[in-house]
Amino acid sequence: MSNVQPILLNGTWTASSSAQSIQVSNPATGETFPEHFPVSNWDEIDRALQAAHEAFLTVVNWPGERFAAYLEDYALALDAHKETLAQIAHSETGLPAPTRLAGNEIPRTTNQLRQAAQAARQSSWRIPTIDTKNKIRSMYQSIGPAVLMGPNNFPFAYNSISGGDFATALAAGNPVIAKAHPLHLRTTLEMAKLAQEVALKHKLPAGLIQLLYHMSPEDGLKMLEDPRVKVAAFTGSRTAGLKIKHACDKHGKPVFLEMSSVNPVYMLPGALTERGPELVEEFAGSCLLGAGQFCTNPGLVFLVDNPSSQAFLQGVAEKFSAAQPQIMLSTQGRDSFHQSLKFLQKEGAQLVVGGAVVDGHDSKHQPTLLKVTGDQFLSKMTQFQEEAFGSSSLFVIVKDVAQMIVIAGQLQGNLTGSLYSSRDGSDDEIYNRLAPLVNRNVGRLLNDKMPTGVAVSSAMNHGGPFPATGHPGFTAVGMPASVRRFSMLCCYDNVRPERLPVELQDKNPGGIPRFVDDQWTTNDIVTN
């Protein structure tokens, strides 16, 4: 077959031996691009695993500076090619090139790479801990080869060859096997070329960064179960995420999953009375942004049944009706979104506005608003928490505040939960009863703010309880915490001083914050 793209295997662009391949289509035109991308067979996967294993043995004691320098130069390379990369990604995803991609997402991606470089250089993620009396010292260290699988909606910031998981896995000193997402293969290939050029410049081991485009589900799960893989990360659907989790759990292997989230928004009565039209604008802008294809899209809204809530619902419906349907990431994604909406309606949700696929070659769907009563929601809580990945939201009209509080205490885990309350304090009593329940079931609690923006900040938690993620204690965004996912805690008991990692030795020339004898210090250690 002609025009089959090579895979990045053990430091070399290698022709695949597979007879199977996949292609990418333009969601705006339906055009299929000519490039074929191989579906790697087990032989290729096995070679990638062995190369990653050998690379880990080479870099296991490297200082963080080596990885930091690479990440910074890679960020420069992406910046230098951002216009070209944005155009390629636009053709594969329909996302706007100047604003969303070149103007926002690529700068976010390079910012993440630079923050990860800083974390690698400073070693703060390691949390060096020293007990001088008992001669016990510990810190977080690299864990080994990582398999990374990115989502469809962020071709740069979450891409397996450039995104947050890539940056943090390398910052922690781990080899990476990047598995591309089928919707933006050409974009991933171009970034991998840059990643490899910079790797050669820095003389990195051949198997430190590798790229496989696709594989059968059976071989993918077999790869995750292989003992040479030490950690995995995945962002995508709950269906795929649970299969990945099961494969890793069977072998006690850490896997960090971001799956589904409906991101509940609680509009308290005083807030709607006080500034209802303002909140209509804010909510509609958030839910319609990017065709709703964000993991933090506000997909579930709670309102107490009263005239202010009815006006809010009507205002949002008008905004949705007037909005032009946007190109979604793919026809498959559009159809999946439509089926999710049909499922909610089958379970009893009433269609307020939208609900239809837009005819034509492009992947468009009408923005959709659904509603149910609080009693309906309580009777089918699992069904009505089904994520519909697109510009849609399910409004739950509860009969009173007490019912809203009952529901809040029973919701499944989400990435975010937003509470809107009045500025004059009239909602404070309700807020104080509601917030602890919401907080328990979300990774990020917001006040008077929509959840769609995720700042790349050291204080950010982009995680949450199951099924939003596979583990409530970790974040996919924010350094140094996100680096720590790709690590293991190592303890040194009575180990000779010259054999200790530099971060645990008595001298501290880099001024690393260390927890020494129950207090934080950046000083050298003086022992008898």
Coordinates of C-alpha atoms in Angstrom, one line a residue:
M1 CA 0.0 0.0 0.0
S2 CA 1.4 3.4 -1.0
N3 CA 1.6 6.5 1.3
V4 CA 1.8 4.5 4.5
Q5 CA 3.4 6.7 7.2
P6 CA 6.3 5.3 9.3
I7 CA 6.2 4.7 13.0
L8 CA 8.7 6.2 15.5
L9 CA 10.3 3.0 16.9
N10 CA 13.5 2.9 19.0
G11 CA 14.7 6.2 17.7
T12 CA 14.1 5.6 14.0
W13 CA 11.3 6.3 11.6
T14 CA 10.5 2.7 10.7
A15 CA 8.3 1.3 7.9
S16 CA 5.5 -0.8 9.5
S17 CA 5.2 -4.5 8.8
S18 CA 1.4 -4.3 9.3
A19 CA -1.0 -4.9 6.4
Q20 CA -3.7 -2.8 8.1
S21 CA -4.0 0.9 8.2
I22 CA -6.4 3.8 9.0
Q23 CA -7.0 7.2 7.5
V24 CA -8.2 10.6 8.8
S25 CA -11.1 12.6 7.4
N26 CA -11.9 16.3 7.4
P27 CA -15.1 16.8 9.5
A28 CA -16.0 19.9 7.6
T29 CA -16.0 18.5 4.1
G30 CA -16.0 14.7 4.6
E31 CA -12.8 14.5 2.5
T32 CA -10.5 11.5 3.4
F33 CA -6.9 12.5 3.5
P34 CA -4.5 10.3 1.3
E35 CA -2.1 9.3 4.1
H36 CA -2.4 5.8 5.6
F37 CA -1.3 5.2 9.2
P38 CA -0.4 1.6 10.1
V39 CA -2.3 -0.4 12.7
S40 CA 0.7 -1.8 14.5
N41 CA 0.9 -5.6 15.1
W42 CA 2.3 -7.2 18.3
D43 CA 5.8 -7.5 16.9
E44 CA 6.0 -3.7 16.6
I45 CA 4.5 -3.2 20.0
D46 CA 6.9 -5.7 21.5
R47 CA 9.9 -3.9 20.0
A48 CA 8.6 -0.6 21.3
L49 CA 8.2 -2.0 24.8
Q50 CA 11.7 -3.4 24.8
A51 CA 13.2 -0.2 23.5
A52 CA 11.4 1.8 26.3
H53 CA 12.6 -0.7 28.9
E54 CA 16.2 -0.3 27.8
A55 CA 15.9 3.5 27.6
F56 CA 14.7 3.5 31.2
L57 CA 17.8 1.6 32.3
T58 CA 19.9 4.3 30.7
V59 CA 18.1 7.4 32.1
V60 CA 17.1 6.1 35.6
N61 CA 19.7 8.1 37.4
W62 CA 19.7 11.2 35.1
P63 CA 19.3 14.6 36.8
G64 CA 16.1 16.5 36.1
E65 CA 18.1 19.1 34.2
R66 CA 18.5 16.7 31.2
F67 CA 14.8 16.3 30.8
A68 CA 14.1 20.0 31.5
A69 CA 16.4 21.1 28.7
Y70 CA 14.7 18.7 26.3
L71 CA 11.2 19.9 27.2
E72 CA 12.1 23.6 26.8
D73 CA 13.7 23.0 23.4
Y74 CA 10.7 21.0 22.3
A75 CA 8.4 23.9 23.4
L76 CA 10.5 26.3 21.3
A77 CA 10.1 23.9 18.3
L78 CA 6.3 23.8 18.6
D79 CA 6.1 27.6 18.9
A80 CA 8.2 28.0 15.8
H81 CA 5.8 25.7 13.8
K82 CA 2.5 26.7 15.4
E83 CA 0.9 28.2 12.3
T84 CA 1.5 25.1 10.2
L85 CA 0.5 22.7 13.1
A86 CA -2.7 24.7 13.7
Q87 CA -3.7 24.4 10.0
I88 CA -3.1 20.7 10.0
A89 CA -5.1 20.2 13.2
H90 CA -7.9 22.5 11.9
S91 CA -8.2 20.3 8.8
E92 CA -8.6 17.2 11.0
T93 CA -10.8 18.5 13.8
G94 CA -12.7 21.6 12.4
L95 CA -11.4 23.6 15.4
P96 CA -10.6 27.2 14.5
A97 CA -6.9 27.6 13.6
P98 CA -6.1 31.2 14.4
T99 CA -8.1 31.5 17.7
R100 CA -8.6 28.1 19.3
L101 CA -5.4 26.4 18.1
A102 CA -2.6 28.8 17.3
G103 CA -3.9 31.5 19.6
N104 CA -4.9 29.4 22.6
E105 CA -4.2 25.7 22.6
I106 CA -0.6 25.6 21.3
P107 CA 0.5 28.4 23.7
R108 CA -1.1 26.4 26.5
T109 CA 0.7 23.3 25.4
T110 CA 4.2 25.0 25.3
N111 CA 3.4 26.6 28.7
Q112 CA 2.8 23.1 30.1
L113 CA 6.0 21.8 28.6
R114 CA 7.9 24.7 30.2
Q115 CA 6.2 24.3 33.6
A116 CA 7.1 20.6 33.5
A117 CA 10.7 21.5 32.7
Q118 CA 10.8 23.8 35.7
A119 CA 9.4 21.0 37.9
A120 CA 12.0 18.5 36.6
R121 CA 14.8 21.0 37.3
Q122 CA 13.7 22.0 40.8
S123 CA 12.8 18.4 41.9
S124 CA 10.0 19.8 44.1
W125 CA 7.7 17.0 42.9
R126 CA 10.0 14.5 44.6
I127 CA 9.2 15.6 48.2
P128 CA 12.6 14.5 49.6
T129 CA 12.0 13.4 53.2
I130 CA 14.8 12.7 55.7
D131 CA 14.9 11.1 59.2
T132 CA 18.5 11.6 60.3
K133 CA 18.1 9.7 63.6
N134 CA 16.9 6.5 62.0
K135 CA 18.9 6.9 58.9
I136 CA 15.8 6.6 56.7
R137 CA 15.4 8.8 53.6
S138 CA 12.7 8.7 50.9
M139 CA 11.5 10.6 47.8
Y140 CA 9.4 10.1 44.7
Q141 CA 11.4 8.8 41.7
S142 CA 10.7 7.7 38.1
I143 CA 8.6 4.6 37.8
G144 CA 9.4 3.3 34.3
P145 CA 7.9 3.2 30.7
A146 CA 4.6 5.0 30.4
V147 CA 1.9 4.4 27.7
L148 CA 0.0 7.6 27.0
M149 CA -3.4 7.8 25.2
G150 CA -4.8 11.2 24.5
P151 CA -8.4 12.3 23.6
N152 CA -10.1 13.6 20.5
N153 CA -10.9 17.2 21.6
F154 CA -7.4 18.6 22.3
P155 CA -5.0 17.8 19.5
F156 CA -2.2 19.6 21.2
A157 CA -2.7 20.2 25.0
Y158 CA -3.7 16.6 25.6
N159 CA -1.9 14.9 22.7
S160 CA 0.1 11.9 23.7
I161 CA 3.2 13.3 22.0
S162 CA 3.0 16.9 23.3
G163 CA 0.3 17.3 26.0
G164 CA 0.3 17.4 29.8
D165 CA 0.7 13.6 30.3
F166 CA 3.7 13.6 27.9
A167 CA 5.3 16.6 29.6
T168 CA 4.9 15.3 33.1
A169 CA 5.9 11.7 32.3
L170 CA 9.1 12.9 30.9
A171 CA 9.7 15.4 33.7
A172 CA 9.5 12.5 36.1
G173 CA 12.2 10.7 34.0
N174 CA 10.1 8.0 32.2
P175 CA 10.2 6.7 28.6
V176 CA 7.0 7.4 26.7
I177 CA 5.1 5.3 24.2
A178 CA 2.6 7.6 22.7
K179 CA -0.5 6.1 21.2
A180 CA -2.0 8.6 18.7
H181 CA -5.7 9.4 18.6
P182 CA -7.3 8.4 15.3
L183 CA -8.9 11.8 14.7
H184 CA -5.6 13.8 14.4
L185 CA -3.0 11.4 13.1
R186 CA -1.4 13.9 10.7
T187 CA -1.1 16.5 13.5
T188 CA 0.5 13.9 15.8
L189 CA 3.0 12.8 13.2
E190 CA 4.2 16.4 12.6
M191 CA 4.7 17.0 16.3
A192 CA 6.5 13.6 16.6
K193 CA 8.9 14.7 13.9
L194 CA 9.8 17.8 16.0
A195 CA 10.0 15.7 19.2
Q196 CA 12.4 13.4 17.5
E197 CA 14.6 16.2 16.0
V198 CA 15.0 17.7 19.5
A199 CA 15.6 14.3 21.0
L200 CA 18.5 13.7 18.6
K201 CA 19.9 17.2 19.4
H202 CA 19.9 16.3 23.1
K203 CA 21.3 12.8 22.5
L204 CA 18.4 11.1 24.3
P205 CA 18.3 7.3 24.3
A206 CA 16.6 5.9 21.2
G207 CA 13.6 4.4 23.0
L208 CA 12.8 7.3 25.3
I209 CA 10.1 8.8 23.0
Q210 CA 8.2 6.5 20.6
L211 CA 5.0 6.8 18.6
L212 CA 2.5 4.2 17.5
Y213 CA -0.6 5.3 15.6
H214 CA -3.1 2.5 16.3
M215 CA -3.5 -1.1 17.2
S216 CA -6.2 -3.6 17.8
P217 CA -8.1 -3.4 21.1
E218 CA -6.7 -6.8 22.0
D219 CA -3.1 -5.8 21.4
G220 CA -3.7 -2.5 23.1
L221 CA -4.8 -4.2 26.3
K222 CA -2.1 -6.8 26.0
M223 CA 0.5 -4.0 25.8
L224 CA -0.9 -2.4 29.0
E225 CA -0.7 -5.8 30.8
D226 CA 2.9 -6.3 29.8
P227 CA 5.3 -6.1 32.8
R228 CA 7.6 -3.7 30.9
V229 CA 4.9 -1.0 31.1
K230 CA 4.9 0.5 34.5
V231 CA 2.2 3.2 34.3
A232 CA -0.5 4.4 31.8
A233 CA -2.7 7.5 31.2
F234 CA -5.8 7.8 29.2
T235 CA -8.3 10.5 28.5
G236 CA -11.5 9.5 26.6
S237 CA -14.8 7.7 27.0
R238 CA -15.9 5.8 30.1
T239 CA -16.4 2.6 28.0
A240 CA -12.8 2.5 26.8
G241 CA -11.4 3.8 30.1
L242 CA -13.0 1.0 32.2
K243 CA -11.5 -1.6 29.9
I244 CA -8.1 0.0 30.3
K245 CA -8.6 0.2 34.0
H246 CA -9.5 -3.5 34.3
A247 CA -6.4 -4.5 32.3
C248 CA -4.1 -2.4 34.5
D249 CA -5.9 -3.4 37.8
K250 CA -5.4 -7.1 37.0
H251 CA -1.6 -6.4 37.4
G252 CA -1.7 -3.8 40.1
K253 CA -0.5 -1.2 37.7
P254 CA -1.2 2.5 38.2
V255 CA -3.4 4.0 35.4
F256 CA -4.6 7.6 35.4
L257 CA -8.0 7.9 33.7
E258 CA -10.1 10.9 32.8
M259 CA -13.4 9.6 31.6
S260 CA -16.9 11.2 31.8
S261 CA -18.2 14.2 33.7
V262 CA -21.5 16.2 33.5
N263 CA -20.2 19.0 35.7
P264 CA -23.3 20.0 37.7
V265 CA -24.2 23.7 38.0
Y266 CA -26.4 24.8 40.9
M267 CA -28.3 28.1 40.2
L268 CA -29.5 29.2 43.6
P269 CA -32.8 31.2 43.8
G270 CA -31.3 34.5 44.9
A271 CA -28.7 34.5 42.1
L272 CA -31.4 34.1 39.4
T273 CA -33.6 36.8 40.9
E274 CA -30.7 39.2 41.2
R275 CA -29.0 38.7 37.8
G276 CA -30.9 36.2 35.7
P277 CA -30.2 37.7 32.2
E278 CA -26.5 38.0 33.0
L279 CA -26.4 34.3 34.0
V280 CA -28.2 33.3 30.8
E281 CA -25.4 34.9 28.8
E282 CA -22.7 33.3 30.9
F283 CA -24.2 29.8 30.8
A284 CA -25.0 29.8 27.1
G285 CA -21.5 31.1 26.2
S286 CA -19.9 28.3 28.2
C287 CA -22.1 25.5 27.0
L288 CA -21.9 26.5 23.3
L289 CA -18.1 27.1 23.4
G290 CA -16.3 24.7 21.0
A291 CA -19.5 22.8 20.1
G292 CA -19.6 21.8 23.8
Q293 CA -16.7 19.3 23.3
F294 CA -15.0 20.0 26.6
C295 CA -14.6 17.6 29.5
T296 CA -15.8 20.5 31.7
N297 CA -18.9 21.4 29.7
P298 CA -21.8 22.3 32.1
G299 CA -24.0 19.4 31.2
L300 CA -26.3 19.3 34.2
V301 CA -28.1 22.3 35.7
F302 CA -30.3 22.5 38.9
L303 CA -33.0 25.1 39.3
V304 CA -35.7 25.5 42.0
D305 CA -39.1 25.7 40.3
N306 CA -40.1 29.4 40.4
P307 CA -40.6 32.3 37.9
S308 CA -36.9 33.3 37.9
S309 CA -35.9 29.8 37.0
Q310 CA -38.5 29.6 34.2
A311 CA -37.2 32.9 32.8
F312 CA -33.7 31.6 32.9
L313 CA -34.7 28.4 31.1
Q314 CA -36.5 30.4 28.5
G315 CA -33.5 32.7 28.0
V316 CA -31.1 29.8 27.5
A317 CA -33.5 28.2 25.1
E318 CA -33.6 31.3 23.0
K319 CA -29.8 31.5 22.9
F320 CA -29.5 27.9 21.9
S321 CA -32.2 28.4 19.1
A322 CA -30.3 31.4 17.7
A323 CA -26.9 29.7 17.8
Q324 CA -25.4 28.4 14.6
P325 CA -24.6 24.7 14.8
Q326 CA -20.8 24.2 14.9
I327 CA -18.7 21.6 13.2
M328 CA -18.0 18.8 15.6
L329 CA -14.7 16.8 15.7
S330 CA -16.0 14.0 13.6
T331 CA -19.1 12.4 12.1
Q332 CA -18.7 9.6 14.6
G333 CA -18.6 12.0 17.5
R334 CA -21.7 13.8 16.2
D335 CA -23.6 10.6 15.8
S336 CA -22.5 9.4 19.3
F337 CA -23.7 12.8 20.7
H338 CA -27.0 12.4 19.0
Q339 CA -27.5 8.9 20.4
S340 CA -26.7 10.1 23.9
L341 CA -29.4 12.7 23.5
K342 CA -31.9 10.2 22.2
F343 CA -31.1 7.9 25.2
L344 CA -31.9 10.8 27.6
Q345 CA -35.2 11.4 25.9
K346 CA -36.1 7.8 25.9
E347 CA -35.6 7.8 29.7
G348 CA -38.1 10.7 30.0
A349 CA -36.2 13.9 29.4
Q350 CA -38.3 16.5 27.6
L351 CA -36.7 18.2 24.6
V352 CA -36.8 22.0 25.0
V353 CA -34.8 23.0 21.9
G354 CA -32.5 21.4 19.3
G355 CA -32.1 17.7 19.2
A356 CA -31.4 17.2 15.5
V357 CA -28.5 16.4 13.3
V358 CA -27.9 19.1 10.7
D359 CA -28.1 17.7 7.1
G360 CA -25.0 18.1 5.0
H361 CA -21.4 16.8 4.7
D362 CA -20.1 18.6 7.7
S363 CA -20.3 17.1 11.2
K364 CA -22.9 19.5 12.7
H365 CA -25.6 19.0 15.3
Q366 CA -28.1 21.5 16.8
P367 CA -27.3 22.8 20.3
T368 CA -29.7 20.9 22.5
L369 CA -31.5 21.7 25.8
L370 CA -33.4 19.0 27.7
K371 CA -35.3 19.1 31.0
V372 CA -36.7 16.8 33.7
T373 CA -38.3 17.3 37.1
G374 CA -36.5 16.6 40.3
D375 CA -38.7 13.6 40.9
Q376 CA -37.9 12.2 37.5
F377 CA -34.2 12.7 38.1
L378 CA -34.3 10.9 41.5
S379 CA -36.1 8.0 39.9
K380 CA -33.4 7.5 37.2
M381 CA -30.2 9.1 38.6
T382 CA -27.8 6.8 36.7
Q383 CA -29.5 7.3 33.4
F384 CA -29.8 11.1 33.7
Q385 CA -26.1 11.4 34.5
E386 CA -25.2 10.0 31.1
E387 CA -22.7 12.3 29.4
A388 CA -23.7 13.8 26.1
F389 CA -20.4 15.1 24.6
G390 CA -21.5 18.3 22.7
S391 CA -23.4 21.5 23.1
S392 CA -26.2 20.3 25.3
S393 CA -27.3 20.4 28.9
L394 CA -30.0 18.7 31.0
F395 CA -31.9 21.1 33.3
V396 CA -33.3 19.6 36.4
I397 CA -36.3 21.6 37.8
V398 CA -36.4 20.6 41.5
K399 CA -39.5 21.4 43.6
D400 CA -37.6 23.1 46.4
V401 CA -34.2 23.6 47.9
A402 CA -34.5 20.5 50.1
Q403 CA -34.8 18.3 47.0
M404 CA -31.8 20.0 45.4
I405 CA -29.8 19.1 48.5
V406 CA -31.0 15.5 48.5
I407 CA -29.9 15.1 44.9
A408 CA -26.5 16.8 45.5
G409 CA -25.7 14.3 48.1
Q410 CA -26.2 11.4 45.7
L411 CA -24.5 12.5 42.5
Q412 CA -21.7 10.5 41.1
G413 CA -18.2 11.9 40.8
N414 CA -17.4 14.8 38.5
L415 CA -14.5 17.0 37.5
T416 CA -16.3 20.2 38.6
G417 CA -19.3 21.6 40.5
S418 CA -20.4 25.2 40.2
L419 CA -22.6 27.1 42.6
Y420 CA -24.1 30.5 41.7
S421 CA -25.4 32.5 44.7
S422 CA -26.7 36.0 45.3
R423 CA -24.3 38.8 46.0
D424 CA -26.4 40.2 48.8
G425 CA -26.0 37.0 51.0
S426 CA -29.6 35.8 50.7
D427 CA -28.4 32.4 49.4
D428 CA -25.7 31.9 52.0
E429 CA -27.7 29.6 54.2
I430 CA -28.5 27.3 51.2
Y431 CA -24.9 27.5 50.0
N432 CA -23.6 26.4 53.4
R433 CA -25.8 23.4 53.3
L434 CA -25.2 22.5 49.7
A435 CA -21.4 23.2 49.2
P436 CA -20.1 20.4 51.5
L437 CA -22.2 17.9 49.5
V438 CA -21.0 19.2 46.2
N439 CA -17.4 19.5 47.3
R440 CA -17.3 15.8 48.3
N441 CA -18.2 14.7 44.8
V442 CA -16.1 17.0 42.6
G443 CA -12.4 17.7 42.0
R444 CA -12.9 21.5 41.6
L445 CA -15.5 23.6 43.4
L446 CA -16.4 26.9 41.6
N447 CA -18.3 29.9 42.9
D448 CA -20.1 32.2 40.4
K449 CA -18.1 30.8 37.5
M450 CA -18.6 28.4 34.7
P451 CA -16.3 25.3 34.6
T452 CA -15.1 25.3 31.0
G453 CA -11.7 27.1 31.6
V454 CA -8.9 24.9 33.1
A455 CA -6.0 27.1 34.1
V456 CA -2.5 25.6 34.0
S457 CA -1.8 26.5 37.6
S458 CA 0.1 24.7 40.4
A459 CA -3.1 24.9 42.4
M460 CA -5.4 23.5 39.7
N461 CA -7.1 20.1 40.2
H462 CA -8.3 18.6 37.0
G463 CA -9.4 15.4 38.4
G464 CA -12.2 14.1 40.7
P465 CA -14.0 11.1 42.1
F466 CA -15.0 8.1 39.9
P467 CA -16.3 8.0 37.2
A468 CA -14.8 11.4 36.3
T469 CA -11.4 9.8 36.8
G470 CA -10.1 6.5 38.0
H471 CA -8.6 7.9 41.2
P472 CA -9.7 11.0 43.2
G473 CA -6.2 11.8 44.6
F474 CA -4.5 13.0 41.4
T475 CA -4.7 15.8 38.9
A476 CA -3.9 15.8 35.1
V477 CA -3.2 19.6 35.2
G478 CA -1.0 21.5 37.5
M479 CA 2.7 21.1 38.4
P480 CA 4.2 19.5 40.4
A481 CA 1.3 17.4 41.5
S482 CA 0.6 16.1 38.0
V483 CA 4.2 15.0 37.6
R484 CA 3.9 12.8 40.7
R485 CA 1.4 10.5 38.9
F486 CA 4.3 9.1 36.9
S487 CA 6.5 8.2 39.9
M488 CA 6.9 5.7 42.8
L489 CA 7.9 6.4 46.3
C490 CA 11.4 5.0 47.1
C491 CA 12.8 4.6 50.6
Y492 CA 16.5 4.3 51.5
D493 CA 17.1 2.6 54.9
N494 CA 20.7 2.9 56.3
V495 CA 22.0 3.4 52.7
R496 CA 25.6 4.7 52.6
P497 CA 25.7 8.5 52.0
E498 CA 27.6 8.3 48.7
R499 CA 25.0 5.8 47.3
L500 CA 22.0 8.1 48.0
P501 CA 20.3 10.1 45.3
V502 CA 21.7 13.7 45.3
E503 CA 18.3 15.0 46.6
L504 CA 18.7 12.9 49.7
Q505 CA 22.4 13.6 50.5
D506 CA 23.4 15.9 53.3
K507 CA 24.6 18.6 51.0
N508 CA 21.8 20.6 49.3
P509 CA 23.6 22.8 46.7
G510 CA 20.4 23.3 44.7
G511 CA 18.4 24.6 47.6
I512 CA 15.7 21.9 47.1
P513 CA 12.9 22.1 49.7
R514 CA 13.2 19.0 51.9
F515 CA 11.3 17.6 54.9
V516 CA 14.1 17.0 57.4
D517 CA 13.3 15.7 60.8
D518 CA 9.7 16.9 60.7
Q519 CA 10.3 20.4 59.3
W520 CA 10.8 21.9 55.9
T521 CA 14.2 23.3 55.0
T522 CA 16.5 24.2 52.1
N523 CA 19.7 24.0 54.2
D524 CA 22.4 21.4 54.3
I525 CA 22.0 18.7 56.8
V526 CA 24.4 18.6 59.8
T527 CA 24.7 15.1 61.3
N528 CA 27.0 13.7 64.0

